[in-house]
Amino acid sequence: MSKNKAPGPDEITSDVFFRGGEAITTYLTKVYNKMLQTKEVPPSWNEANIIILFKKGDPGNIKTHRPISLIAHSYKLFMRLFQKRMEIVLGENQPRDQAGFRKKFSTTDHVYTLNQVIEKTNEHNLPLCVGFIDYEKTFYSVEHFSTTEALRKISINETYVQILENIYRQATARMHINNLVSEEVHINRGVRQGDSISPKLFTAAIEDTL
């Protein structure tokens, strides 16, 4: 967690966790352990404030902007722990050709492999067909059930899977634009932008689909 990060709906800033010392550590440990026992999460974990960040290009084009979910920092810390515990199992169940969001993997490996395939087929005068798939708005389109079912298939701890289900089943968000706030809306699909575990959920779902 970085300092000076914007708070989520609970309005608790990241500074609280940096300055809280042993008291905040003890408190969070109790909360997290209780959650692991009951599989219930704080209501603020279901909520998100969505802001829009300009990337580049035409400011008047909505496609040049990216939504970011501002979520509770206590949620982020828990998901970071979950991610660390999940990485080993997830890594063991993904093939080497899946380089997305993995340590010691890079897209340059894919580029090198593709170049080798092209060179060898040209060398031996063999036919070659290459397909490229551009997953547009990938994080927004992932179905919630597909992520949790994918995690179950690779034997991720059921407690964590049920906690994820409880979070996404009741997920809501409000848009914050130019000091205006929208009504609360229910989020039926997609993983949260700005959540450290979202890339892992996406790769688990896409690997299960393919």
PDB file of C-alpha atoms in Angstrom:
ATOM      1  CA  MET A   1       0.000   0.000   0.000  1.00  0.00           C
ATOM      2  CA  SER A   2       1.272   3.452  -0.885  1.00  0.00           C
ATOM      3  CA  LYS A   3       0.936   6.574   1.210  1.00  0.00           C
ATOM      4  CA  ASN A   4      -1.469   9.395   0.348  1.00  0.00           C
ATOM      5  CA  LYS A   5      -3.842   7.096  -1.521  1.00  0.00           C
ATOM      6  CA  ALA A   6      -7.451   8.251  -1.918  1.00  0.00           C
ATOM      7  CA  PRO A   7      -9.855   6.581   0.519  1.00  0.00           C
ATOM      8  CA  GLY A   8     -12.750   4.345  -0.417  1.00  0.00           C
ATOM      9  CA  PRO A   9     -16.393   4.724   0.668  1.00  0.00           C
ATOM     10  CA  ASP A  10     -15.434   4.277   4.339  1.00  0.00           C
ATOM     11  CA  GLU A  11     -13.317   7.485   4.042  1.00  0.00           C
ATOM     12  CA  ILE A  12     -10.402   5.905   5.943  1.00  0.00           C
ATOM     13  CA  THR A  13      -7.147   7.120   4.401  1.00  0.00           C
ATOM     14  CA  SER A  14      -4.040   4.999   3.902  1.00  0.00           C
ATOM     15  CA  ASP A  15      -2.192   7.135   6.476  1.00  0.00           C
ATOM     16  CA  VAL A  16      -4.239   5.483   9.228  1.00  0.00           C
ATOM     17  CA  PHE A  17      -2.657   2.134   8.394  1.00  0.00           C
ATOM     18  CA  PHE A  18       0.856   3.562   8.254  1.00  0.00           C
ATOM     19  CA  ARG A  19       0.563   5.447  11.538  1.00  0.00           C
ATOM     20  CA  GLY A  20      -1.660   3.044  13.446  1.00  0.00           C
ATOM     21  CA  GLY A  21       1.227   0.858  14.550  1.00  0.00           C
ATOM     22  CA  GLU A  22       0.568  -2.253  16.609  1.00  0.00           C
ATOM     23  CA  ALA A  23      -2.972  -1.152  17.451  1.00  0.00           C
ATOM     24  CA  ILE A  24      -4.151  -1.199  13.828  1.00  0.00           C
ATOM     25  CA  THR A  25      -2.285  -4.463  13.172  1.00  0.00           C
ATOM     26  CA  THR A  26      -3.986  -6.159  16.124  1.00  0.00           C
ATOM     27  CA  TYR A  27      -7.389  -4.825  15.099  1.00  0.00           C
ATOM     28  CA  LEU A  28      -7.061  -5.938  11.469  1.00  0.00           C
ATOM     29  CA  THR A  29      -5.849  -9.378  12.528  1.00  0.00           C
ATOM     30  CA  LYS A  30      -8.998  -9.860  14.615  1.00  0.00           C
ATOM     31  CA  VAL A  31     -11.247  -8.609  11.804  1.00  0.00           C
ATOM     32  CA  TYR A  32      -9.601 -10.781   9.148  1.00  0.00           C
ATOM     33  CA  ASN A  33      -9.652 -13.898  11.334  1.00  0.00           C
ATOM     34  CA  LYS A  34     -13.336 -13.377  12.103  1.00  0.00           C
ATOM     35  CA  MET A  35     -14.039 -13.005   8.391  1.00  0.00           C
ATOM     36  CA  LEU A  36     -12.254 -16.273   7.657  1.00  0.00           C
ATOM     37  CA  GLN A  37     -14.492 -17.953  10.226  1.00  0.00           C
ATOM     38  CA  THR A  38     -17.822 -16.412   9.204  1.00  0.00           C
ATOM     39  CA  LYS A  39     -17.072 -15.671   5.510  1.00  0.00           C
ATOM     40  CA  GLU A  40     -18.908 -12.365   6.018  1.00  0.00           C
ATOM     41  CA  VAL A  41     -17.364  -9.043   4.997  1.00  0.00           C
ATOM     42  CA  PRO A  42     -17.845  -5.445   6.197  1.00  0.00           C
ATOM     43  CA  PRO A  43     -20.551  -3.603   4.187  1.00  0.00           C
ATOM     44  CA  SER A  44     -17.986  -1.045   3.006  1.00  0.00           C
ATOM     45  CA  TRP A  45     -16.138  -3.818   1.150  1.00  0.00           C
ATOM     46  CA  ASN A  46     -19.092  -4.235  -1.182  1.00  0.00           C
ATOM     47  CA  GLU A  47     -18.980  -0.562  -2.113  1.00  0.00           C
ATOM     48  CA  ALA A  48     -16.768   1.394  -4.489  1.00  0.00           C
ATOM     49  CA  ASN A  49     -16.433   5.001  -5.569  1.00  0.00           C
ATOM     50  CA  ILE A  50     -15.649   5.137  -9.278  1.00  0.00           C
ATOM     51  CA  ILE A  51     -13.666   8.046 -10.680  1.00  0.00           C
ATOM     52  CA  ILE A  52     -12.675   8.634 -14.304  1.00  0.00           C
ATOM     53  CA  LEU A  53      -9.024   9.235 -15.201  1.00  0.00           C
ATOM     54  CA  PHE A  54      -7.962  10.749 -18.514  1.00  0.00           C
ATOM     55  CA  LYS A  55      -5.339   8.644 -20.332  1.00  0.00           C
ATOM     56  CA  LYS A  56      -4.390  10.429 -23.555  1.00  0.00           C
ATOM     57  CA  GLY A  57      -5.917  11.568 -26.821  1.00  0.00           C
ATOM     58  CA  ASP A  58      -9.165  13.461 -27.275  1.00  0.00           C
ATOM     59  CA  PRO A  59     -10.536  14.559 -23.869  1.00  0.00           C
ATOM     60  CA  GLY A  60     -14.023  14.612 -25.381  1.00  0.00           C
ATOM     61  CA  ASN A  61     -13.898  10.911 -26.252  1.00  0.00           C
ATOM     62  CA  ILE A  62     -15.035   8.617 -23.432  1.00  0.00           C
ATOM     63  CA  LYS A  63     -12.705   5.886 -24.742  1.00  0.00           C
ATOM     64  CA  THR A  64      -9.682   7.995 -23.761  1.00  0.00           C
ATOM     65  CA  HIS A  65     -10.701   7.801 -20.110  1.00  0.00           C
ATOM     66  CA  ARG A  66     -10.331   4.925 -17.659  1.00  0.00           C
ATOM     67  CA  PRO A  67     -12.532   4.213 -14.636  1.00  0.00           C
ATOM     68  CA  ILE A  68     -10.816   3.463 -11.341  1.00  0.00           C
ATOM     69  CA  SER A  69     -12.540   1.915  -8.327  1.00  0.00           C
ATOM     70  CA  LEU A  70     -11.694   3.575  -5.025  1.00  0.00           C
ATOM     71  CA  ILE A  71     -12.170   0.851  -2.435  1.00  0.00           C
ATOM     72  CA  ALA A  72     -11.548   0.479   1.295  1.00  0.00           C
ATOM     73  CA  HIS A  73      -7.865   0.156   2.214  1.00  0.00           C
ATOM     74  CA  SER A  74      -8.669  -2.612   4.704  1.00  0.00           C
ATOM     75  CA  TYR A  75     -10.130  -4.537   1.754  1.00  0.00           C
ATOM     76  CA  LYS A  76      -6.987  -3.915  -0.311  1.00  0.00           C
ATOM     77  CA  LEU A  77      -4.754  -5.274   2.447  1.00  0.00           C
ATOM     78  CA  PHE A  78      -6.847  -8.418   2.798  1.00  0.00           C
ATOM     79  CA  MET A  79      -6.869  -8.987  -0.956  1.00  0.00           C
ATOM     80  CA  ARG A  80      -3.109  -8.542  -1.057  1.00  0.00           C
ATOM     81  CA  LEU A  81      -2.797 -11.373   1.464  1.00  0.00           C
ATOM     82  CA  PHE A  82      -5.269 -13.467  -0.524  1.00  0.00           C
ATOM     83  CA  GLN A  83      -3.323 -12.807  -3.708  1.00  0.00           C
ATOM     84  CA  LYS A  84      -0.049 -13.957  -2.134  1.00  0.00           C
ATOM     85  CA  ARG A  85      -1.638 -17.193  -0.955  1.00  0.00           C
ATOM     86  CA  MET A  86      -3.312 -17.800  -4.299  1.00  0.00           C
ATOM     87  CA  GLU A  87      -0.292 -17.094  -6.517  1.00  0.00           C
ATOM     88  CA  ILE A  88       1.440 -20.426  -5.902  1.00  0.00           C
ATOM     89  CA  VAL A  89      -1.613 -22.559  -6.680  1.00  0.00           C
ATOM     90  CA  LEU A  90      -2.608 -20.374  -9.612  1.00  0.00           C
ATOM     91  CA  GLY A  91       0.905 -20.491 -11.047  1.00  0.00           C
ATOM     92  CA  GLU A  92       0.980 -24.274 -10.839  1.00  0.00           C
ATOM     93  CA  ASN A  93      -2.280 -24.484 -12.793  1.00  0.00           C
ATOM     94  CA  GLN A  94      -1.363 -22.123 -15.610  1.00  0.00           C
ATOM     95  CA  PRO A  95       0.698 -23.155 -18.645  1.00  0.00           C
ATOM     96  CA  ARG A  96       3.998 -21.502 -19.487  1.00  0.00           C
ATOM     97  CA  ASP A  97       2.381 -19.746 -22.438  1.00  0.00           C
ATOM     98  CA  GLN A  98       0.292 -17.644 -20.030  1.00  0.00           C
ATOM     99  CA  ALA A  99       2.557 -14.682 -19.313  1.00  0.00           C
ATOM    100  CA  GLY A 100      -0.050 -12.174 -18.174  1.00  0.00           C
ATOM    101  CA  PHE A 101       0.428 -10.657 -14.702  1.00  0.00           C
ATOM    102  CA  ARG A 102       3.019 -13.261 -13.640  1.00  0.00           C
ATOM    103  CA  LYS A 103       6.419 -12.772 -12.038  1.00  0.00           C
ATOM    104  CA  LYS A 104       9.409 -13.728 -14.186  1.00  0.00           C
ATOM    105  CA  PHE A 105       7.193 -13.777 -17.283  1.00  0.00           C
ATOM    106  CA  SER A 106       7.086 -11.154 -20.008  1.00  0.00           C
ATOM    107  CA  THR A 107       5.394 -10.440 -23.320  1.00  0.00           C
ATOM    108  CA  THR A 108       8.888 -10.416 -24.838  1.00  0.00           C
ATOM    109  CA  ASP A 109       8.899 -14.201 -24.362  1.00  0.00           C
ATOM    110  CA  HIS A 110       5.845 -14.413 -26.603  1.00  0.00           C
ATOM    111  CA  VAL A 111       7.361 -12.077 -29.176  1.00  0.00           C
ATOM    112  CA  TYR A 112      10.528 -14.183 -29.293  1.00  0.00           C
ATOM    113  CA  THR A 113       8.552 -17.431 -29.622  1.00  0.00           C
ATOM    114  CA  LEU A 114       6.396 -16.009 -32.403  1.00  0.00           C
ATOM    115  CA  ASN A 115       9.468 -14.792 -34.289  1.00  0.00           C
ATOM    116  CA  GLN A 116      11.024 -18.240 -34.004  1.00  0.00           C
ATOM    117  CA  VAL A 117       7.873 -19.883 -35.355  1.00  0.00           C
ATOM    118  CA  ILE A 118       7.762 -17.476 -38.308  1.00  0.00           C
ATOM    119  CA  GLU A 119      11.449 -17.991 -39.079  1.00  0.00           C
ATOM    120  CA  LYS A 120      11.202 -21.795 -38.959  1.00  0.00           C
ATOM    121  CA  THR A 121       8.086 -21.977 -41.120  1.00  0.00           C
ATOM    122  CA  ASN A 122       9.732 -19.708 -43.678  1.00  0.00           C
ATOM    123  CA  GLU A 123      12.923 -21.757 -43.541  1.00  0.00           C
ATOM    124  CA  HIS A 124      11.074 -25.000 -44.231  1.00  0.00           C
ATOM    125  CA  ASN A 125       8.502 -23.430 -46.551  1.00  0.00           C
ATOM    126  CA  LEU A 126       5.568 -24.420 -44.351  1.00  0.00           C
ATOM    127  CA  PRO A 127       2.141 -22.742 -44.199  1.00  0.00           C
ATOM    128  CA  LEU A 128       1.435 -20.607 -41.139  1.00  0.00           C
ATOM    129  CA  CYS A 129      -1.691 -18.967 -39.799  1.00  0.00           C
ATOM    130  CA  VAL A 130      -1.467 -16.583 -36.836  1.00  0.00           C
ATOM    131  CA  GLY A 131      -4.455 -15.183 -34.962  1.00  0.00           C
ATOM    132  CA  PHE A 132      -4.536 -12.190 -32.621  1.00  0.00           C
ATOM    133  CA  ILE A 133      -7.388 -11.571 -30.182  1.00  0.00           C
ATOM    134  CA  ASP A 134      -7.822  -8.123 -28.648  1.00  0.00           C
ATOM    135  CA  TYR A 135      -9.833  -8.413 -25.436  1.00  0.00           C
ATOM    136  CA  GLU A 136     -11.510  -5.020 -25.265  1.00  0.00           C
ATOM    137  CA  LYS A 137     -12.615  -3.844 -21.819  1.00  0.00           C
ATOM    138  CA  THR A 138     -11.592  -7.189 -20.363  1.00  0.00           C
ATOM    139  CA  PHE A 139     -11.889  -6.303 -16.682  1.00  0.00           C
ATOM    140  CA  TYR A 140     -15.413  -4.954 -17.173  1.00  0.00           C
ATOM    141  CA  SER A 141     -16.783  -7.995 -19.001  1.00  0.00           C
ATOM    142  CA  VAL A 142     -15.718 -10.896 -16.771  1.00  0.00           C
ATOM    143  CA  GLU A 143     -18.715 -12.686 -15.262  1.00  0.00           C
ATOM    144  CA  HIS A 144     -18.501 -13.023 -11.497  1.00  0.00           C
ATOM    145  CA  PHE A 145     -19.433 -16.697 -11.456  1.00  0.00           C
ATOM    146  CA  SER A 146     -16.754 -17.526 -14.023  1.00  0.00           C
ATOM    147  CA  THR A 147     -13.991 -16.238 -11.738  1.00  0.00           C
ATOM    148  CA  THR A 148     -15.128 -18.100  -8.636  1.00  0.00           C
ATOM    149  CA  GLU A 149     -15.783 -21.328 -10.535  1.00  0.00           C
ATOM    150  CA  ALA A 150     -12.335 -21.103 -12.119  1.00  0.00           C
ATOM    151  CA  LEU A 151     -10.786 -20.737  -8.663  1.00  0.00           C
ATOM    152  CA  ARG A 152     -12.706 -23.754  -7.388  1.00  0.00           C
ATOM    153  CA  LYS A 153     -11.485 -25.892 -10.277  1.00  0.00           C
ATOM    154  CA  ILE A 154      -7.875 -25.290  -9.279  1.00  0.00           C
ATOM    155  CA  SER A 155      -8.636 -25.950  -5.596  1.00  0.00           C
ATOM    156  CA  ILE A 156      -8.258 -22.447  -4.193  1.00  0.00           C
ATOM    157  CA  ASN A 157      -9.289 -22.494  -0.522  1.00  0.00           C
ATOM    158  CA  GLU A 158     -13.097 -22.536  -0.421  1.00  0.00           C
ATOM    159  CA  THR A 159     -13.196 -19.950   2.365  1.00  0.00           C
ATOM    160  CA  TYR A 160     -11.534 -17.369   0.130  1.00  0.00           C
ATOM    161  CA  VAL A 161     -13.796 -18.253  -2.780  1.00  0.00           C
ATOM    162  CA  GLN A 162     -16.919 -17.752  -0.669  1.00  0.00           C
ATOM    163  CA  ILE A 163     -15.624 -14.431   0.627  1.00  0.00           C
ATOM    164  CA  LEU A 164     -15.107 -13.313  -2.974  1.00  0.00           C
ATOM    165  CA  GLU A 165     -18.627 -14.435  -3.834  1.00  0.00           C
ATOM    166  CA  ASN A 166     -20.055 -12.411  -0.944  1.00  0.00           C
ATOM    167  CA  ILE A 167     -18.137  -9.328  -2.056  1.00  0.00           C
ATOM    168  CA  TYR A 168     -19.164  -9.474  -5.698  1.00  0.00           C
ATOM    169  CA  ARG A 169     -22.718 -10.706  -5.110  1.00  0.00           C
ATOM    170  CA  GLN A 170     -23.523  -7.478  -3.285  1.00  0.00           C
ATOM    171  CA  ALA A 171     -21.103  -5.182  -5.124  1.00  0.00           C
ATOM    172  CA  THR A 172     -22.294  -1.608  -5.629  1.00  0.00           C
ATOM    173  CA  ALA A 173     -20.717   1.596  -6.884  1.00  0.00           C
ATOM    174  CA  ARG A 174     -21.274   5.330  -7.207  1.00  0.00           C
ATOM    175  CA  MET A 175     -19.789   7.483  -9.964  1.00  0.00           C
ATOM    176  CA  HIS A 176     -17.924  10.610  -8.844  1.00  0.00           C
ATOM    177  CA  ILE A 177     -17.498  13.198 -11.620  1.00  0.00           C
ATOM    178  CA  ASN A 178     -16.769  16.903 -11.107  1.00  0.00           C
ATOM    179  CA  ASN A 179     -18.039  16.893  -7.509  1.00  0.00           C
ATOM    180  CA  LEU A 180     -21.247  15.175  -8.606  1.00  0.00           C
ATOM    181  CA  VAL A 181     -22.182  11.766  -7.207  1.00  0.00           C
ATOM    182  CA  SER A 182     -24.500   9.291  -8.899  1.00  0.00           C
ATOM    183  CA  GLU A 183     -27.050   7.046  -7.277  1.00  0.00           C
ATOM    184  CA  GLU A 184     -25.814   3.678  -6.092  1.00  0.00           C
ATOM    185  CA  VAL A 185     -25.868   0.998  -8.781  1.00  0.00           C
ATOM    186  CA  HIS A 186     -25.450  -2.763  -8.475  1.00  0.00           C
ATOM    187  CA  ILE A 187     -22.431  -4.223 -10.290  1.00  0.00           C
ATOM    188  CA  ASN A 188     -23.483  -7.413 -12.070  1.00  0.00           C
ATOM    189  CA  ARG A 189     -20.183  -8.314 -13.714  1.00  0.00           C
ATOM    190  CA  GLY A 190     -16.556  -7.295 -14.071  1.00  0.00           C
ATOM    191  CA  VAL A 191     -13.643  -7.166 -11.644  1.00  0.00           C
ATOM    192  CA  ARG A 192     -12.556  -3.980  -9.930  1.00  0.00           C
ATOM    193  CA  GLN A 193     -10.086  -1.661 -11.620  1.00  0.00           C
ATOM    194  CA  GLY A 194      -7.451  -0.715  -9.074  1.00  0.00           C
ATOM    195  CA  ASP A 195      -7.766  -3.947  -7.085  1.00  0.00           C
ATOM    196  CA  SER A 196      -4.490  -5.921  -6.907  1.00  0.00           C
ATOM    197  CA  ILE A 197      -6.265  -9.259  -7.181  1.00  0.00           C
ATOM    198  CA  SER A 198      -8.278  -8.385 -10.314  1.00  0.00           C
ATOM    199  CA  PRO A 199      -5.567  -9.422 -12.828  1.00  0.00           C
ATOM    200  CA  LYS A 200      -5.303 -12.825 -11.127  1.00  0.00           C
ATOM    201  CA  LEU A 201      -9.071 -13.294 -11.233  1.00  0.00           C
ATOM    202  CA  PHE A 202      -9.100 -12.406 -14.917  1.00  0.00           C
ATOM    203  CA  THR A 203      -6.290 -14.795 -15.892  1.00  0.00           C
ATOM    204  CA  ALA A 204      -7.885 -17.608 -13.882  1.00  0.00           C
ATOM    205  CA  ALA A 205     -11.203 -17.081 -15.676  1.00  0.00           C
ATOM    206  CA  ILE A 206      -9.692 -16.778 -19.158  1.00  0.00           C
ATOM    207  CA  GLU A 207      -7.484 -19.844 -18.658  1.00  0.00           C
ATOM    208  CA  ASP A 208     -10.503 -21.878 -17.578  1.00  0.00           C
ATOM    209  CA  THR A 209     -12.469 -20.651 -20.606  1.00  0.00           C
ATOM    210  CA  LEU A 210      -9.714 -21.512 -23.076  1.00  0.00           C
TER     211      LEU A 210
END
